[in-house]
Amino acid sequence: MNQRTLLLIKPNAVLHRHAGEIIHMIEESAFLMRDLKIMRFDRALAEQFYAEHLGKEFYPRLLDFMCSGDTIAVLLEKENAVRDLRKLVGDTDPAKREPRTIRALFAEGITENAVHASDSPDHAAREISLIFPHINHY
Ligand code: CMP
């Protein structure tokens, strides 16, 4: 069954003009774009989106980074979309990243890691409703 997930192309990747290549990789991997927008996180939305990381050592830097420039949010659909997008994105830890993943190609650091991909169907539903509140869930 088709599943939905959320991709964020983060400020460092937008600034350095990698969005087109990232979207090309997504389409080559058979994801269908169902919605897309260029947006800028404000503090309140970033705090809500990353609430699970509140109190972690990297949290303040993460919030500053996410609010530092434009983000491109893409609602994606595919069979096993959550699992397959995580695979294409690559690990948060640079040492564990497979070559040819989006982060292997475009991450500039552990925080400035080019993209975010929802890590479970439940988180995907929550994140999609925060970023694309008009979308109906199924
Ligand atoms: P993301 O997939 O958006 O989810 C949490 C974000 O926190 C992560 O990508 C990184 O941008 C940032 N981050 C910074 N340091 C770490 C860390 N040590 N572990 C996990 N995430 C981190």
Tab-separated table of C-alpha atoms and ligand atoms in Angstrom:
chain	number	residue	atom	x	y	z
A	1	MET	CA	0.000	0.000	0.000
A	2	ASN	CA	1.143	3.510	-0.726
A	3	GLN	CA	2.498	5.399	2.242
A	4	ARG	CA	3.314	9.062	2.803
A	5	THR	CA	6.368	10.619	4.337
A	6	LEU	CA	7.922	14.048	4.744
A	7	LEU	CA	11.213	15.266	3.322
A	8	LEU	CA	12.751	18.572	4.403
A	9	ILE	CA	15.506	19.992	2.228
A	10	LYS	CA	17.268	22.003	4.920
A	11	PRO	CA	18.694	25.542	4.740
A	12	ASN	CA	22.279	24.523	3.891
A	13	ALA	CA	21.155	22.436	0.897
A	14	VAL	CA	18.748	25.131	-0.364
A	15	LEU	CA	21.424	27.843	0.020
A	16	HIS	CA	23.985	25.802	-1.906
A	17	ARG	CA	21.533	25.001	-4.740
A	18	HIS	CA	21.349	21.241	-4.125
A	19	ALA	CA	17.532	21.090	-4.022
A	20	GLY	CA	17.171	20.215	-7.708
A	21	GLU	CA	19.615	17.330	-7.479
A	22	ILE	CA	17.973	16.028	-4.295
A	23	ILE	CA	14.524	16.099	-5.914
A	24	HIS	CA	15.981	14.348	-8.965
A	25	MET	CA	17.317	11.545	-6.715
A	26	ILE	CA	13.899	11.259	-5.067
A	27	GLU	CA	12.092	10.975	-8.399
A	28	GLU	CA	14.628	8.468	-9.743
A	29	SER	CA	13.807	6.328	-6.694
A	30	ALA	CA	10.122	6.264	-7.702
A	31	PHE	CA	8.735	8.652	-5.069
A	32	LEU	CA	5.779	10.761	-6.180
A	33	MET	CA	5.610	14.382	-5.001
A	34	ARG	CA	2.149	15.130	-3.586
A	35	ASP	CA	2.884	18.636	-2.273
A	36	LEU	CA	5.861	20.966	-2.027
A	37	LYS	CA	6.551	24.372	-0.524
A	38	ILE	CA	9.389	26.765	0.207
A	39	MET	CA	9.090	27.940	3.787
A	40	ARG	CA	11.106	29.366	6.641
A	41	PHE	CA	10.885	27.790	10.093
A	42	ASP	CA	10.206	30.236	12.871
A	43	ARG	CA	11.222	29.392	16.421
A	44	ALA	CA	7.759	28.185	17.473
A	45	LEU	CA	7.374	25.769	14.547
A	46	ALA	CA	10.954	24.472	14.922
A	47	GLU	CA	10.354	23.846	18.640
A	48	GLN	CA	7.169	21.941	17.847
A	49	PHE	CA	8.705	19.965	14.995
A	50	TYR	CA	11.782	18.935	17.011
A	51	ALA	CA	10.071	18.650	20.428
A	52	GLU	CA	11.446	15.123	20.959
A	53	HIS	CA	15.007	16.552	20.971
A	54	LEU	CA	14.316	19.203	23.663
A	55	GLY	CA	17.091	19.069	26.270
A	56	LYS	CA	19.638	17.332	24.051
A	57	GLU	CA	23.031	18.933	23.702
A	58	PHE	CA	22.551	19.676	19.983
A	59	TYR	CA	19.010	21.137	20.327
A	60	PRO	CA	19.872	24.899	20.473
A	61	ARG	CA	22.166	24.627	17.462
A	62	LEU	CA	19.563	22.601	15.571
A	63	LEU	CA	16.907	25.283	16.157
A	64	ASP	CA	19.253	28.117	15.112
A	65	PHE	CA	20.183	26.212	11.967
A	66	MET	CA	16.615	25.347	10.976
A	67	CYS	CA	15.565	29.012	11.362
A	68	SER	CA	18.621	30.353	9.481
A	69	GLY	CA	17.211	30.179	5.956
A	70	ASP	CA	14.647	28.685	3.638
A	71	THR	CA	13.620	25.026	3.771
A	72	ILE	CA	11.859	23.117	0.997
A	73	ALA	CA	9.246	20.732	2.385
A	74	VAL	CA	8.114	17.873	0.150
A	75	LEU	CA	5.242	15.485	0.826
A	76	LEU	CA	6.161	12.172	-0.784
A	77	GLU	CA	4.241	9.038	-1.595
A	78	LYS	CA	5.387	5.540	-2.493
A	79	GLU	CA	5.079	1.975	-1.276
A	80	ASN	CA	7.154	1.734	1.931
A	81	ALA	CA	7.892	5.458	1.618
A	82	VAL	CA	9.166	5.932	5.197
A	83	ARG	CA	11.660	3.068	5.068
A	84	ASP	CA	12.820	3.766	1.507
A	85	LEU	CA	13.328	7.495	2.042
A	86	ARG	CA	15.385	6.880	5.198
A	87	LYS	CA	17.570	4.526	3.163
A	88	LEU	CA	18.033	7.062	0.367
A	89	VAL	CA	18.765	9.860	2.877
A	90	GLY	CA	21.488	7.939	4.775
A	91	ASP	CA	22.404	7.824	8.456
A	92	THR	CA	22.625	10.854	10.778
A	93	ASP	CA	26.072	9.618	11.829
A	94	PRO	CA	28.565	10.417	9.032
A	95	ALA	CA	30.572	7.278	9.906
A	96	LYS	CA	27.552	5.041	9.200
A	97	ARG	CA	26.467	6.641	5.928
A	98	GLU	CA	26.291	4.557	2.773
A	99	PRO	CA	27.947	6.197	-0.255
A	100	ARG	CA	25.550	7.684	-2.834
A	101	THR	CA	23.005	8.629	-0.155
A	102	ILE	CA	21.711	12.225	-0.076
A	103	ARG	CA	23.585	13.002	3.145
A	104	ALA	CA	26.802	11.389	1.910
A	105	LEU	CA	26.631	13.738	-1.068
A	106	PHE	CA	25.308	16.950	0.497
A	107	ALA	CA	25.648	16.991	4.315
A	108	GLU	CA	28.119	19.519	5.680
A	109	GLY	CA	28.035	18.425	9.309
A	110	ILE	CA	25.971	16.442	11.811
A	111	THR	CA	23.545	19.374	12.205
A	112	GLU	CA	23.838	20.797	8.672
A	113	ASN	CA	22.912	17.424	7.229
A	114	ALA	CA	21.033	18.624	4.112
A	115	VAL	CA	17.748	16.790	4.684
A	116	HIS	CA	15.295	15.424	7.219
A	117	ALA	CA	13.170	12.315	6.589
A	118	SER	CA	10.422	11.079	8.946
A	119	ASP	CA	11.645	8.044	10.912
A	120	SER	CA	8.334	6.165	11.376
A	121	PRO	CA	4.799	6.215	9.937
A	122	ASP	CA	3.512	7.813	13.184
A	123	HIS	CA	6.123	10.553	13.055
A	124	ALA	CA	5.414	11.055	9.344
A	125	ALA	CA	1.731	11.677	10.112
A	126	ARG	CA	2.603	14.128	12.881
A	127	GLU	CA	5.195	15.999	10.805
A	128	ILE	CA	2.959	16.158	7.716
A	129	SER	CA	0.141	17.642	9.773
A	130	LEU	CA	2.514	20.309	11.144
A	131	ILE	CA	3.943	21.314	7.766
A	132	PHE	CA	0.980	20.651	5.453
A	133	PRO	CA	-1.999	21.140	7.795
A	134	HIS	CA	-4.535	21.121	4.913
A	135	ILE	CA	-3.630	17.560	3.842
A	136	ASN	CA	-6.026	14.775	4.718
A	137	HIS	CA	-4.564	11.638	6.234
A	138	TYR	CA	-5.305	8.068	5.354
B	1	CMP	P1	17.060	15.308	11.559
B	1	CMP	O1	16.874	14.047	10.800
B	1	CMP	O2	16.376	16.512	11.054
B	1	CMP	O3	16.650	15.064	13.086
B	1	CMP	C1	17.268	15.713	14.174
B	1	CMP	C2	18.362	16.625	13.760
B	1	CMP	O4	19.211	17.072	14.787
B	1	CMP	C3	19.284	15.890	12.794
B	1	CMP	O5	18.632	15.656	11.569
B	1	CMP	C4	20.470	16.847	12.769
B	1	CMP	O6	20.241	17.974	11.924
B	1	CMP	C5	20.492	17.383	14.205
B	1	CMP	N1	21.576	16.785	15.018
B	1	CMP	C6	22.662	17.415	15.427
B	1	CMP	N2	23.438	16.634	16.174
B	1	CMP	C7	22.845	15.451	16.237
B	1	CMP	C8	23.170	14.228	16.882
B	1	CMP	N3	24.279	14.071	17.597
B	1	CMP	N4	22.315	13.211	16.717
B	1	CMP	C9	21.169	13.364	16.007
B	1	CMP	N5	20.818	14.525	15.389
B	1	CMP	C10	21.640	15.546	15.499
